[in-house]
Coordinates of C-alpha atoms in Angstrom, one line a residue:
Chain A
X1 CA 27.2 -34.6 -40.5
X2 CA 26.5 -30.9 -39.7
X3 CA 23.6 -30.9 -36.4
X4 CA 20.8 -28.7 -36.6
X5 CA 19.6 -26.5 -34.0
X6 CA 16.0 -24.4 -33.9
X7 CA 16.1 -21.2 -31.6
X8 CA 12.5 -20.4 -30.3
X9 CA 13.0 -16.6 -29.1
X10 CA 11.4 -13.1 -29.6
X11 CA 14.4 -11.3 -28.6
X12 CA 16.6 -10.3 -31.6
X13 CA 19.8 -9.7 -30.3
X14 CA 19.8 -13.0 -28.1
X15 CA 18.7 -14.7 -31.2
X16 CA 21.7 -13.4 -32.9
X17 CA 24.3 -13.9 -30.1
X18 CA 23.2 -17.4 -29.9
X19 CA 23.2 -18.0 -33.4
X20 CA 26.9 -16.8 -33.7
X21 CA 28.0 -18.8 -30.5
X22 CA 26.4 -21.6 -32.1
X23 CA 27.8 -21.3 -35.6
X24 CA 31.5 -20.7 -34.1
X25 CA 30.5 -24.5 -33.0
X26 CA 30.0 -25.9 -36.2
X27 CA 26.3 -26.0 -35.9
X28 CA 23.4 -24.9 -38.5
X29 CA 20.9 -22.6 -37.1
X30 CA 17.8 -21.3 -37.7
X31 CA 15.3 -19.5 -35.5
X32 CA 11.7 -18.4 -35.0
X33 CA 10.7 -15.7 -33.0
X34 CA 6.7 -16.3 -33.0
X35 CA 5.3 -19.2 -31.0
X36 CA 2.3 -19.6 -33.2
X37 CA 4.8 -20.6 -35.6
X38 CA 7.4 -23.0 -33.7
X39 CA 5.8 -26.1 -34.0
X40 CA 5.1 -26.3 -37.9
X41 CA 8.6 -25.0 -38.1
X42 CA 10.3 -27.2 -35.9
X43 CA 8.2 -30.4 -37.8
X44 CA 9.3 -29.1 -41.7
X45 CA 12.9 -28.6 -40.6
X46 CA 13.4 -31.5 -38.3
X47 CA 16.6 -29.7 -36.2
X48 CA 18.5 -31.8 -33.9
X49 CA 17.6 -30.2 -31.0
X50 CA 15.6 -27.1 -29.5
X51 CA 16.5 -23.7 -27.8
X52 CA 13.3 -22.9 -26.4
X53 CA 12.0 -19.9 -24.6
X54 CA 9.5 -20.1 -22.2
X55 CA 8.0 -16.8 -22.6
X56 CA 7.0 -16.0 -25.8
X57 CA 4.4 -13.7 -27.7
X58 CA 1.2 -15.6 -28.7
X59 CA 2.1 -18.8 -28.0
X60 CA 3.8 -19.5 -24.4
X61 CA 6.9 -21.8 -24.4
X62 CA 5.6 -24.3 -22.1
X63 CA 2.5 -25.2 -24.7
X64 CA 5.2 -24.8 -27.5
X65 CA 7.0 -27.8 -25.5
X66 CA 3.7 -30.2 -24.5
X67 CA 2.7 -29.6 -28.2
X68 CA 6.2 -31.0 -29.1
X69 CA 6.1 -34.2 -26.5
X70 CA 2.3 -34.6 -28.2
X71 CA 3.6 -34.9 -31.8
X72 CA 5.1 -38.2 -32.7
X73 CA 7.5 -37.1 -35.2
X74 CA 9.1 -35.1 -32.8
X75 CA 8.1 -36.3 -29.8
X76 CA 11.4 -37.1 -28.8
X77 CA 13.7 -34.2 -29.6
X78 CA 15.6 -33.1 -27.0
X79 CA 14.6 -29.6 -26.2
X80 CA 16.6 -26.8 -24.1
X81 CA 14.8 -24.3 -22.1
X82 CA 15.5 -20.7 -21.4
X83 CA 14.0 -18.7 -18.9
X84 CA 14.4 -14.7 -17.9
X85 CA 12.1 -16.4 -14.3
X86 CA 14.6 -18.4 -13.0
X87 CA 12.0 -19.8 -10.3
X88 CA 11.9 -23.5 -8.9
X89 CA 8.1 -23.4 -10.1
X90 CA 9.3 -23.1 -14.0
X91 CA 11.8 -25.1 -13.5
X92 CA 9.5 -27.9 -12.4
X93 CA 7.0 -27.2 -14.9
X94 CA 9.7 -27.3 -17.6
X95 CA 10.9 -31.0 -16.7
X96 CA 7.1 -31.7 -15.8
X97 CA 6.6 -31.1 -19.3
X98 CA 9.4 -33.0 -20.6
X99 CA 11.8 -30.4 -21.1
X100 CA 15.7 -32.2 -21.2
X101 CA 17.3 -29.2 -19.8
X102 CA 16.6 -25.6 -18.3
X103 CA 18.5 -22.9 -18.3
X104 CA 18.2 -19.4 -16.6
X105 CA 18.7 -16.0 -18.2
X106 CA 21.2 -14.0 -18.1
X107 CA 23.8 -17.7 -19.0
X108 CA 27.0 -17.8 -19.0
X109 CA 27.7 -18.6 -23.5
X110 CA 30.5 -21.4 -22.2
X111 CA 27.7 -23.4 -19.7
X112 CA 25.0 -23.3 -22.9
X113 CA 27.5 -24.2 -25.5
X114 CA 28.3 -27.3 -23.0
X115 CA 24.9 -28.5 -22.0
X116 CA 23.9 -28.1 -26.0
X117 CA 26.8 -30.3 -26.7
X118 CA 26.0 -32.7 -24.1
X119 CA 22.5 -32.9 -24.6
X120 CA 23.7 -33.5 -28.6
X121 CA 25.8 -36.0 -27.5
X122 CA 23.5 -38.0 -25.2
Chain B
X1 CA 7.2 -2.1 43.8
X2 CA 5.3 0.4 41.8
X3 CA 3.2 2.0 44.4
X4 CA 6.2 2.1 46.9
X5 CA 7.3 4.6 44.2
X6 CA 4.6 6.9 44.2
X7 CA 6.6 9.6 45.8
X8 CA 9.8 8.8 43.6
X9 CA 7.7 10.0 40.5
X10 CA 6.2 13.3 42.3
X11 CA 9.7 14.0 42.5
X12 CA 10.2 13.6 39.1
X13 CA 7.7 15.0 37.9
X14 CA 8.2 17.8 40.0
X15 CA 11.7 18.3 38.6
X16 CA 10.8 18.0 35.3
X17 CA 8.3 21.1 35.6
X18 CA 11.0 23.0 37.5
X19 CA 8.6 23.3 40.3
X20 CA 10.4 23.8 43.7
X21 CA 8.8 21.3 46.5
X22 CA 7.8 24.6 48.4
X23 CA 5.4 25.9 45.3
X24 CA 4.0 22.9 44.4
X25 CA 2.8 22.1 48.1
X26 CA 1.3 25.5 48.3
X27 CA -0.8 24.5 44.8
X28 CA -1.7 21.4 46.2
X29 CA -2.8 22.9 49.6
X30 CA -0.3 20.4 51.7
X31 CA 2.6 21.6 53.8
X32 CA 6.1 21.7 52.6
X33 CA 7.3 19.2 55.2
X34 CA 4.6 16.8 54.4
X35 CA 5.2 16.3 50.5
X36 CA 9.2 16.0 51.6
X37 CA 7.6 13.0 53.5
X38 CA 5.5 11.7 50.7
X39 CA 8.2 12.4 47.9
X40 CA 10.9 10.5 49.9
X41 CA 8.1 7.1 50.2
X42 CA 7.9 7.8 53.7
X43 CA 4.3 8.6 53.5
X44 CA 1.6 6.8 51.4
X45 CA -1.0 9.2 49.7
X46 CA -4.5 8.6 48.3
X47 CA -8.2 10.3 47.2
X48 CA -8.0 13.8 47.6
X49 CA -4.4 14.6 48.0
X50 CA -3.2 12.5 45.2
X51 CA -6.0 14.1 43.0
X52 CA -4.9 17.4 44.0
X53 CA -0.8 16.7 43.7
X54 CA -1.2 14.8 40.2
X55 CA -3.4 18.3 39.3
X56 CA -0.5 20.2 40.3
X57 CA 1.7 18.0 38.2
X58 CA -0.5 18.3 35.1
X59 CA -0.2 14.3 35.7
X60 CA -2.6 11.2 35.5
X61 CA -3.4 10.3 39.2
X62 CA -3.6 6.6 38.6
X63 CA -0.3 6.5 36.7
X64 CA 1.1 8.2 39.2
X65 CA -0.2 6.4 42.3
X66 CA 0.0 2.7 40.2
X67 CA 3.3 3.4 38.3
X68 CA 3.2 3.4 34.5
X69 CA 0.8 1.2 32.8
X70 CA 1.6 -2.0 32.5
X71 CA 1.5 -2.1 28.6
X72 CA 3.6 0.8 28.5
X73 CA 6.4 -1.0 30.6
X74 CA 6.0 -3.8 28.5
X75 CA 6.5 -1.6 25.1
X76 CA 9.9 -0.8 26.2
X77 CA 10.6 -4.3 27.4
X78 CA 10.3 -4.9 23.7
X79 CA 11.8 -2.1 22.3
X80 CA 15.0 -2.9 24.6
X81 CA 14.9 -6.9 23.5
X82 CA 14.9 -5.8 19.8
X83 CA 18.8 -4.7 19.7
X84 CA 20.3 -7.5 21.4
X85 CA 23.8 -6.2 20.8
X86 CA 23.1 -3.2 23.2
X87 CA 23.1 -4.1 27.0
X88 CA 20.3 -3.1 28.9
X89 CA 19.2 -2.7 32.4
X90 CA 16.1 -4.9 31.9
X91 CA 15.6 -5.3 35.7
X92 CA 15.1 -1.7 35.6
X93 CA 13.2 -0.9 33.1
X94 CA 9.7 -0.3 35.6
X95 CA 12.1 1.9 37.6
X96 CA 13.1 3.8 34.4
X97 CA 9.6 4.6 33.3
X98 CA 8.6 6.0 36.5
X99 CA 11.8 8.5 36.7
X100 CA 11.3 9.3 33.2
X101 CA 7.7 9.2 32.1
X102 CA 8.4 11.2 28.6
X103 CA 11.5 9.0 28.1
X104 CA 9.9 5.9 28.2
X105 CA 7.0 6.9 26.5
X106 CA 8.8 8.2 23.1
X107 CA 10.9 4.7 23.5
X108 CA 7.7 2.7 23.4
X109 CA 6.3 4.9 20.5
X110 CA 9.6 4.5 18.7
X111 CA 9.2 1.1 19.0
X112 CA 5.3 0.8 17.6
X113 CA 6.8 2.9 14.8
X114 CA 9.2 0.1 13.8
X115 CA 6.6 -2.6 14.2
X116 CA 4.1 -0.6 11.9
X117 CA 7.2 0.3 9.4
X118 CA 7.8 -3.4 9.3
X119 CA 4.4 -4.9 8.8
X120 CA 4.0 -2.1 6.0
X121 CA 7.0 -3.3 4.5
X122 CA 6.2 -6.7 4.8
X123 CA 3.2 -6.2 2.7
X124 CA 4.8 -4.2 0.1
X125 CA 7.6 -7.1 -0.1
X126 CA 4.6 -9.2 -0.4
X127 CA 2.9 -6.7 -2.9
X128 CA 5.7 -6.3 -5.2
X129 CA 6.3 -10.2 -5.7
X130 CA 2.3 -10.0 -7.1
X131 CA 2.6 -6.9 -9.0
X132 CA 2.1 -7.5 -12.7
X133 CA 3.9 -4.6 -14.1
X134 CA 7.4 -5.3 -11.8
X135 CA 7.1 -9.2 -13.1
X136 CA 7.3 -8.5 -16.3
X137 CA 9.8 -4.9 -16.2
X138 CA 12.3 -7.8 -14.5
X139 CA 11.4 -9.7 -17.3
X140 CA 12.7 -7.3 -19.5
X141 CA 15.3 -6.1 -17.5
X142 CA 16.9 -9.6 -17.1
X143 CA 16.3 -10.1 -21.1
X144 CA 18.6 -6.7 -21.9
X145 CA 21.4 -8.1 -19.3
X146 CA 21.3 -11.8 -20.9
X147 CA 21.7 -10.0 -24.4
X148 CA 24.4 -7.6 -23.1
X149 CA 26.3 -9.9 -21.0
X150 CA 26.5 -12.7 -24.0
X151 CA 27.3 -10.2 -26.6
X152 CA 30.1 -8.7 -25.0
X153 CA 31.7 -12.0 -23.8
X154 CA 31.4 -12.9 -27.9
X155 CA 33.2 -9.5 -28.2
X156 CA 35.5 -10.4 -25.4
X157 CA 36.7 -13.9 -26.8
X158 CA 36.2 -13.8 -30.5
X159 CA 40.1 -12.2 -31.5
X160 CA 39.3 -13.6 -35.4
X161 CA 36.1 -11.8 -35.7
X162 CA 35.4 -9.7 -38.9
X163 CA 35.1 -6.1 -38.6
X164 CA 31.6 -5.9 -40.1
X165 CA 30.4 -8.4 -37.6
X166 CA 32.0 -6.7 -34.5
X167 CA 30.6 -3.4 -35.3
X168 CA 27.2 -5.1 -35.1
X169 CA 27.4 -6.7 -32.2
X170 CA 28.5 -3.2 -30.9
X171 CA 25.6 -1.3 -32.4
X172 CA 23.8 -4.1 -30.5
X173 CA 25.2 -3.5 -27.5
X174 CA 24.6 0.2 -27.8
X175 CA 20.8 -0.4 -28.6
X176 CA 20.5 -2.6 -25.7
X177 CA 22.3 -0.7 -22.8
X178 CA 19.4 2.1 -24.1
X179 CA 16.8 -0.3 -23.6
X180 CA 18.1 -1.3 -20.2
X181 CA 18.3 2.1 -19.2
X182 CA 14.6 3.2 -20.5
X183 CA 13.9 -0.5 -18.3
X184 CA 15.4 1.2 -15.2
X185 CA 13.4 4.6 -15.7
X186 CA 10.4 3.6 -16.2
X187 CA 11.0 1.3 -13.1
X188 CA 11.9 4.6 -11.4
X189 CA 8.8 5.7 -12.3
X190 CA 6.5 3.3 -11.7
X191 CA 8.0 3.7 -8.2
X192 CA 7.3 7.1 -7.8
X193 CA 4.1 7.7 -5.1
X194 CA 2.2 9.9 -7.2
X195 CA -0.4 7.2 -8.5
X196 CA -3.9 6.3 -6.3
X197 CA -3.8 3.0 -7.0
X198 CA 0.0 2.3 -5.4
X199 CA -1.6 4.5 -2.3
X200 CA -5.2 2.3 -2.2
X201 CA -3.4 -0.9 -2.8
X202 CA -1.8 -0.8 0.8
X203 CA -5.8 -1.3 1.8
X204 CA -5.9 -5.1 2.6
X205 CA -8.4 -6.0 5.0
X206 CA -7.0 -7.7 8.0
X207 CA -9.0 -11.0 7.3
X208 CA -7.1 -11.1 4.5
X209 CA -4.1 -10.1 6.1
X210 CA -4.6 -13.0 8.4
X211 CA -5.0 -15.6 5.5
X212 CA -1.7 -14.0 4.0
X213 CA 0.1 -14.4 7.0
X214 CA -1.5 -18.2 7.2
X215 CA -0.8 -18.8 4.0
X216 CA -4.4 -19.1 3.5
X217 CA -5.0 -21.9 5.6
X218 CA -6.2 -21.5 9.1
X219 CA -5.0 -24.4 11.0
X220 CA -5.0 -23.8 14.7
X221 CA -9.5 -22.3 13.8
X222 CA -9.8 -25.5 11.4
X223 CA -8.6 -28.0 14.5
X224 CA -10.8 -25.9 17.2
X225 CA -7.1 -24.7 19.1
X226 CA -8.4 -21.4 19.2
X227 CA -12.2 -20.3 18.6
X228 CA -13.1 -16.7 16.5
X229 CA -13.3 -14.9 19.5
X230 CA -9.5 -15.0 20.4
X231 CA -8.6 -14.6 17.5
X232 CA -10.3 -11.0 16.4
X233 CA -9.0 -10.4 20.4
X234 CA -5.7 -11.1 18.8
X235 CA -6.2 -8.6 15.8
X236 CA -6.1 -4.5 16.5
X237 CA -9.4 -4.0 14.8
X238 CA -11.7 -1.0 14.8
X239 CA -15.3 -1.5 15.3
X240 CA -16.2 -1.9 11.6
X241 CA -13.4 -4.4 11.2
X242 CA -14.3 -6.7 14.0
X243 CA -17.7 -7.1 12.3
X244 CA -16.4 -8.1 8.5
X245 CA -13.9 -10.0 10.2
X246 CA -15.9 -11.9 12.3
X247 CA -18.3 -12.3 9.6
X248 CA -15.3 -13.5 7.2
X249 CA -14.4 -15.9 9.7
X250 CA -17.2 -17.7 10.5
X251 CA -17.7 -18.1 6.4
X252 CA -14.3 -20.0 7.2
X253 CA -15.1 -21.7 10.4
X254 CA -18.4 -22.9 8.3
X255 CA -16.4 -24.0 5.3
X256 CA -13.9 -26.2 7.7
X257 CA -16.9 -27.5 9.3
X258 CA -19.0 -28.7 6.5
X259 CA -16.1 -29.9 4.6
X260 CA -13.9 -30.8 7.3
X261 CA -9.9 -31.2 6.2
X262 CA -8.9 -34.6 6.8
X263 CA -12.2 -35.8 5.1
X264 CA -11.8 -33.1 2.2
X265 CA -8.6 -33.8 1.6
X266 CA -8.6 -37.8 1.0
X267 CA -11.3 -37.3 -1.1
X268 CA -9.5 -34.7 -3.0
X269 CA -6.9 -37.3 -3.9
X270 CA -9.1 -40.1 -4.9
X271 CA -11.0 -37.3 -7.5
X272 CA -7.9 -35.5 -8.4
X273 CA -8.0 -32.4 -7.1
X274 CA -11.3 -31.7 -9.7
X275 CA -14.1 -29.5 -8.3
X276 CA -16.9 -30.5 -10.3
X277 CA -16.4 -34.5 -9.7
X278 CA -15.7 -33.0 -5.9
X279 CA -19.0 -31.4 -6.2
X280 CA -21.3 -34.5 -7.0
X281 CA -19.0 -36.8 -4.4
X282 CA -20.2 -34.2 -1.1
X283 CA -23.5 -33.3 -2.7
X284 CA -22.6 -29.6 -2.7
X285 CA -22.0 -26.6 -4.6
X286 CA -19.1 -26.0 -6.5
X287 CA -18.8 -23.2 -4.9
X288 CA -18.2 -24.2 -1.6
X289 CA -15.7 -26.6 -2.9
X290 CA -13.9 -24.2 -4.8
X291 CA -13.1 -22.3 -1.7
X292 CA -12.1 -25.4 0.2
X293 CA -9.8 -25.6 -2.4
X294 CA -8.4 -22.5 -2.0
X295 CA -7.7 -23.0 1.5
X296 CA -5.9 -26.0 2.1
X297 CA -2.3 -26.7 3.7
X298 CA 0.4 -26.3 1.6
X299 CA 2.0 -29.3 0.4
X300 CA 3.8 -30.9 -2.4
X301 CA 0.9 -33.5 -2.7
X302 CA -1.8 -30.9 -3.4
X303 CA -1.8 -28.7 -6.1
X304 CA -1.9 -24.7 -5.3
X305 CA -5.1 -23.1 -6.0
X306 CA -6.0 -19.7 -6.0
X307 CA -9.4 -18.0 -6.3
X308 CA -11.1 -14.6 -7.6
X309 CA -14.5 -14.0 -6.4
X310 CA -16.2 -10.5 -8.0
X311 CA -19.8 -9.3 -8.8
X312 CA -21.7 -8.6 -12.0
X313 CA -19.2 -5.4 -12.1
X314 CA -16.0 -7.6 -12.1
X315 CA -15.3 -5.6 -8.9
X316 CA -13.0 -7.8 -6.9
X317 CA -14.8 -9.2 -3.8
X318 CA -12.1 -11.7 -2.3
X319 CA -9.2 -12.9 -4.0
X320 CA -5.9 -15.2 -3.4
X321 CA -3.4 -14.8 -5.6
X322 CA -0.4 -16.9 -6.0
X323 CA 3.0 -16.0 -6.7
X324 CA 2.8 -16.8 -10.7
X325 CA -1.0 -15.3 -10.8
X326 CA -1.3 -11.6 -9.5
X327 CA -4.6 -10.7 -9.6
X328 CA -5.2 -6.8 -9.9
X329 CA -7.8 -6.0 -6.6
X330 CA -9.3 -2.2 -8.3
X331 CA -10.8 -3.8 -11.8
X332 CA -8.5 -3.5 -14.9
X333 CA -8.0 -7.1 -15.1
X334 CA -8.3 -9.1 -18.9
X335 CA -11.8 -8.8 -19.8
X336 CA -11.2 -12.6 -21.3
X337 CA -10.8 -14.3 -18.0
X338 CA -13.1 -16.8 -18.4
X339 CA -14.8 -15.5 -15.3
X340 CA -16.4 -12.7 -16.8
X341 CA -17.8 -15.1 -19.1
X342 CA -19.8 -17.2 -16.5
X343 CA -21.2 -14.3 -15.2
X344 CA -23.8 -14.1 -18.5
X345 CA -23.9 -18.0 -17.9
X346 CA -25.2 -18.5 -14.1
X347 CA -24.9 -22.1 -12.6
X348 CA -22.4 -23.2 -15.4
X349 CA -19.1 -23.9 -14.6
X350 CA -16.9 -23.1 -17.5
X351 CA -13.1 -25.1 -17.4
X352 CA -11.0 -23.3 -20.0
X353 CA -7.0 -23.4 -19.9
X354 CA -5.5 -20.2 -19.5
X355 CA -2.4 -19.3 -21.5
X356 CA -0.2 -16.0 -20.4
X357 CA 1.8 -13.5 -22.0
X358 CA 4.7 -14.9 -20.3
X359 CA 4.4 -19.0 -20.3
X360 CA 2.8 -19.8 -17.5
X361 CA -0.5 -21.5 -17.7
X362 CA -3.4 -22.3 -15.5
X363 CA -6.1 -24.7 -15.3
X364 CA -9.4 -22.7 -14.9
X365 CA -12.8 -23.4 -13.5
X366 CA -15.7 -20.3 -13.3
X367 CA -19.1 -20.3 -12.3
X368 CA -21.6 -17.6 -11.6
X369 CA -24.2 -17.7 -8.8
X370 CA -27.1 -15.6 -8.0
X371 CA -27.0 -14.4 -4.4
X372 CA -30.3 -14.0 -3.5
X373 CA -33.8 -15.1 -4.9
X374 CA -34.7 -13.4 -7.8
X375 CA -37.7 -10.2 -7.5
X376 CA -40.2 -9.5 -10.7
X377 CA -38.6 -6.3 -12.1
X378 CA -35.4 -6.6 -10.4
X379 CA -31.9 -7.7 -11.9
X380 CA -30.7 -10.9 -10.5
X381 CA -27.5 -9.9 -8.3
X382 CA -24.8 -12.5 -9.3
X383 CA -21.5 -13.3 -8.3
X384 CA -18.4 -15.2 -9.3
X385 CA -15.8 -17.1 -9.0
X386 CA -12.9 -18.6 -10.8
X387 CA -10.9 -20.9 -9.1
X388 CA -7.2 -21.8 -10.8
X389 CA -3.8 -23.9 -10.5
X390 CA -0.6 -23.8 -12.4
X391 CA -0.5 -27.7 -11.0
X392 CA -2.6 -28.6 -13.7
X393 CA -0.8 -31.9 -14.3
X394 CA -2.3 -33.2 -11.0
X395 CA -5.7 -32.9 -11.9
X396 CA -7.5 -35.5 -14.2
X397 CA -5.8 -35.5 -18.0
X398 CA -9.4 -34.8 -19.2
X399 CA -9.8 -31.7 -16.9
X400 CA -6.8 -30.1 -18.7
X401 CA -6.0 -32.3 -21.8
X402 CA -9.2 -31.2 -23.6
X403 CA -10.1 -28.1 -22.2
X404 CA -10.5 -25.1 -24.3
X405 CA -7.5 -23.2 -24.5
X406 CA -7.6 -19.2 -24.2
X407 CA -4.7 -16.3 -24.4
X408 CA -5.7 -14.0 -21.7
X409 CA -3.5 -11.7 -19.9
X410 CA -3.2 -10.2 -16.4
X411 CA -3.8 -6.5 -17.2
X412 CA -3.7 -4.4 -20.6
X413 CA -1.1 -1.9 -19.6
X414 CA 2.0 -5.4 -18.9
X415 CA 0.3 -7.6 -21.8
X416 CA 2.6 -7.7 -24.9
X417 CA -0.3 -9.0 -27.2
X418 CA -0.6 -5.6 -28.9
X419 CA -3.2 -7.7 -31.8
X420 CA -5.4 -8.2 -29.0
X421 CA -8.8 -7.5 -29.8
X422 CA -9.9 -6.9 -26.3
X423 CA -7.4 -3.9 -25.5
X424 CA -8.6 -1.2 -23.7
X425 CA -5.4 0.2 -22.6
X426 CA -2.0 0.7 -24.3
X427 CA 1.3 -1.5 -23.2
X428 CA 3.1 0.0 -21.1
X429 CA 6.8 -1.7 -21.6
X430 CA 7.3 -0.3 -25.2
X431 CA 10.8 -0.9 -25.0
X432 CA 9.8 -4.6 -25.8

C-alpha cells in the first residue's frame, strides 16, 4: 500500500523539491505551508509520517510537534524535523519534544530519502 | 640595573636629538668632561643636575634617572610574548627601552591597540550571535541554499525527467539564486557603519561586560575569593564607571548574600525552577528571585534563564539575553512581550508562553514594581521585569502546560508576521 507523507513548510520551492524526491520514491504527498493549519490537516489526512519545519509563520514547528504528541489519534506518528538553525539547543528541544528525527538545512536529498525510509520502516 | 643606566639613556637621548656632548653640557651648565663621566655610568647624578640635563633632553627626569616605568617595560614584555614564533631577547627587553625610549613606547602602544581591537571584536562576535536581524538573514540565506542545493542535485540525477518539469525546477533555481543574492546584499548592507544604533550598540557598560565575560555568574564574589574592591581595581574604569559599577555589584554581592547559591539552588530543584512557588518558600519578592535566577552557574541541571528589566517607558534598564533570545537594548522591541503588559498591572506576575517567528519558545514570567512610595499628585515610577527560559520542560507542567500562549516577536523590522496587529515598522527581509 502507497505511504503517505505531510510536508509542513513555508518555503515553496523546498516544498516542491521534496515533493518530487519523494514521489520518485513511490510516496503520496501532500503539504501545508501554514502552521495554524498543520494539525487539523495532519488529523483529516492521517499521513504516515511528518516532514516538519521548525520555523514556520504563525504557528512555530515545535508547538506544531507538542500539539501532535498531545493528540491521541496521532500521538504516535513518527515526525521528521527540519531546521535552517542547526544548533544543539533545537536539536534537543526537537527530541525533548518527541521529535523521531532531526535534520539540518541545507540536506543532502539521498540522507533524507534514507532516514524517511527508515523511520517508515521502523 | 636601571639606575646604573642613567647615563646610558643621556646618551641616547642625546643621540637621538643630534645633540653633540659639548652643546648639551653647555645647556645644562656642566662641563664637557663631566657629562663624558656621567654618560659612560661613571658618575651618579641627582637634584639639580638631573633636572637641568633631562631639561636639555626635553626628557622626564624620573624616567631618566629610574629607567622606563615599570608598566611600560612590562607592555613590551607582552607585546614580545604574544608572537611566540618570533625569538626575542626577553632578558633585554629593560635594556631596550632605555636605549630606545620611542621604540619601545610605539611597541607597547601597538600592543594596547591589539588588546582593544580584540576585546572590541570579541564583543561584536558576541553581538552578532544576539543580533535579531543577522539570525533570521542566515535563516533565509541557509533556506535559498537548502532549496538550490536540492534542486540542482534533482537536476543533476534525474536523466528521465520530462522537459516541462526540468524547465521548472530551472526557473526555480533562477528565482532562488536572486533571492540569495538580494540575501547577501542586504547583508552587505546591514553591515555597512552608517546606522547610530550599530555605533551606540558597542556601549555595554563594563558591569555588564563583567557578567558577559562570567557568563553571568560571579563565582569567585559569590564565594568571598575576592571582595568588590579588587575587582573594580581589576576593571579600567573612569570615575563615573567605578560608581555604577560598584553600585551594580553590591546589588549582586546583596543578591548572593540573601539568597546564598548552595541554599538557592537545592531549593530550586525541589520547586522546579518556578519563581513564584520560589517566592513564597524564602518569603521574598519575586523579584529578587527572578534575578537569582538569572545569575546562576551554568549547568545541564538548571534551566537557562534570562531577564529584561525596563521602566514605564520600556527603556531597557538591565538585560541578559541568551543566545536563542536577543533582546534589543535602544526600545523597538514587540510591544506584546508580556512585560509591557505588567507594567499597567503592578505586583502581578503574569506567566504567558511565548511563541516566536522562528520556533523557539519561552516560558515567561513578568511583574511590575513601583520603585519608590507613591506622592499625592505624582505618577508612581514603576519598573519591570520579565524573566524567561527556553528550558521550559524543567519547570512544573502546570507552569507551562496551561499557560496562556502568545505570538510575539523580537523586533518589527525581522518579524515575518506581516498580519500582525501590533506593527509599527515594516519587515525588513522582503525576499521572504
Amino acid at each position: 500500500m502507497q505511504k503517505t507523507i505531510t510536508i509542513i513548510e513555508d518555503e515553496p520551492f523546498i516544498i516542491e523539491a521534496l515533493t518530487f524526491l519523494l514521489q520518485r520514491e513511490g510516496y503520496l504527498v501532500k503539504s501545508v505551508s501554514d502552521g495554524a493549519l498543520a494539525v487539523d490537516f495532519i488529523i483529516e489526512t492521517r499521513p504516515n509520517l511528518v516532514i516538519l519545519d521548525i520555523m514556520l509563520p504563525n504557528v512555530g514547528g515545535m508547538k506544531i510537534l507538542e500539539d501532535i504528541r498531545a493528540t491521541e489519534s496521532i500521538s504516535t506518528l513518527p515526525v521528521l524535523m527540519l531546521t535552517a538553525k542547526g544548533q544543539k539547543k533545537d536539536r534537543r528541544a526537537a527530541e525533548d519534544a518527541g521529535a523521531s528525527q532531526f535534520m539540518t538545512k541545507p540536506f543532502e536529498n539521498a540522507a533524507l530519502i534514507k532516514n524517511v525510509k527508515e523511520m517508515l520502516f521502523s | 640595573m636601571a639606575s646604573a643606566l642613567l647615563g646610558t639613556r643621556i646618551r641616547e637621548n642625546r643621540k637621538a636629538l643630534g645633540i653633540s656632548q659639548k652643546n648639551l653640557a653647555r645647556i645644562a651648565g656642566v662641563s664637557a668632561s663631566y657629562l663624558n663621566l656621567i654618560e659612560h655610568n661613571r658618575r651618579g647624578i641627582a637634584g639639580k643636575t638631573l633636572n637641568a640635563i633631562a631639561r636639555a633632553l626635553n626628557a622626564d627626569p624620573a624616567e631618566l634617572s629610574e629607567g622606563m616605568n615599570q608598566a611600560l617595560i612590562d607592555r613590551v614584555k607582552t607585546a614580545a610574548v604574544r608572537n611566540t614564533k618570533i625569538k626575542t631577547e626577553h632578558d633585554r627587553i629593560e635594556e631596550f627601552a632605555a636605549r630606545f625610549p620611542g621604540f619601545a613606547r610605539l611597541i607597547a602602544r601597538q600592543s594596547d591597540q591589539i588588546d582593544r581591537r580584540d576585546e572590541e571584536f570579541t564583543i561584536l562576535s558576541d553581538q552578532l550571535k544576539h543580533d535579531p536581524y543577522f539570525a533570521e538573514a542566515m535563516h533565509l540565506l541557509l533556506s535559498n541554499i537548502t532549496t538550490i542545493r536540492s534542486t540542482s542535485d534533482i537536476l543533476a540525477t534525474s536523466s528521465q525527467m520530462p522537459a516541462k518539469t526540468a524547465q521548472r525546477f530551472i526557473n526555480n533555481l533562477a528565482q532562488e539564486a536572486r533571492k540569495l543574492s538580494k540575501t547577501a546584499e542586504d547583508i552587505f548592507d546591514y553591515f555597512e557603519p552608517t546606522s547610530e544604533q550599530q555605533v551606540t550598540s558597542l556601549d555595554i557598560s563594563p558591569y555588564e561586560s563583567l557578567l558577559e565575560k562570567n557568563r553571568y555568574y560571579l563565582n569567585d564574589l559569590e564565594s568571598d575569593s575576592v571582595t568588590i574592591d579588587q575587582i573594580l581595581v581589576s576593571l579600567k574604569l573612569s570615575a563615573d564607571e567605578y560608581r555604577a559599577t560598584k553600585k551594580s555589584l553590591n546589588s549582586y554581592k546583596e543578591m548572593s548574600e540573601n539568597l546564598p547559591i548552595q541554599q538557592f539552588l537545592v531549593a530550586a530543584k525541589n520547586h522546579n525552577f518556578d519563581a513564584i512557588a520560589l517566592a513564597q518558600y524564602f518569603n521574598t519578592d519575586i523579584l529578587s528571585i527572578c534575578f537569582r535566577l538569572a545569575h546562576l552557574p551554568i549547568k545541564v541541571e538548571i534551566p537557562q534563564f534570562g531577564l529584561i528589566q525596563c521602566d514605564a517607558s520600556g527603556a531597557v534598564l538591565y538585560r541578559k539575553q541568551l543566545n536563542s533570545f536577543s533582546l534589543p537594548r535602544y526600545g523597538g522591541a514587540c510591544p506584546l512581550w508580556p512585560v509591557y503588559r505588567s507594567l499597567s498591572q503592578p505586583l502581578q506576575p503574569i506567566r504567558a508562553m511565548l511563541d516566536m517567528p522562528m520556533g523557539d519558545r519561552f516560558h515567561t514570567i513578568s511583574f511590575a514594581y513601583p520603585t519608590e512610595v507613591a506622592q499625592i499628585g505624582m505618577p508612581a515610577l514603576t519598573e519591570a521585569i520579565m524573566l524567561f527560559t527556553p528550558d521550559y520542560a524543567m519547570l512544573p507542567k502546570v507552569a507551562h502546560g496551561q499557560t496562556p500562549q502568545l505570538d510575539v516577536g523580537l523586533q518589527c523590522t525581522v518579524c515575518p508576521r506581516l498580519a500582525c496587529k501590533a506593527r509599527r515598522a515594516a519587515y525588513l527581509l522582503s525576499n521572504k
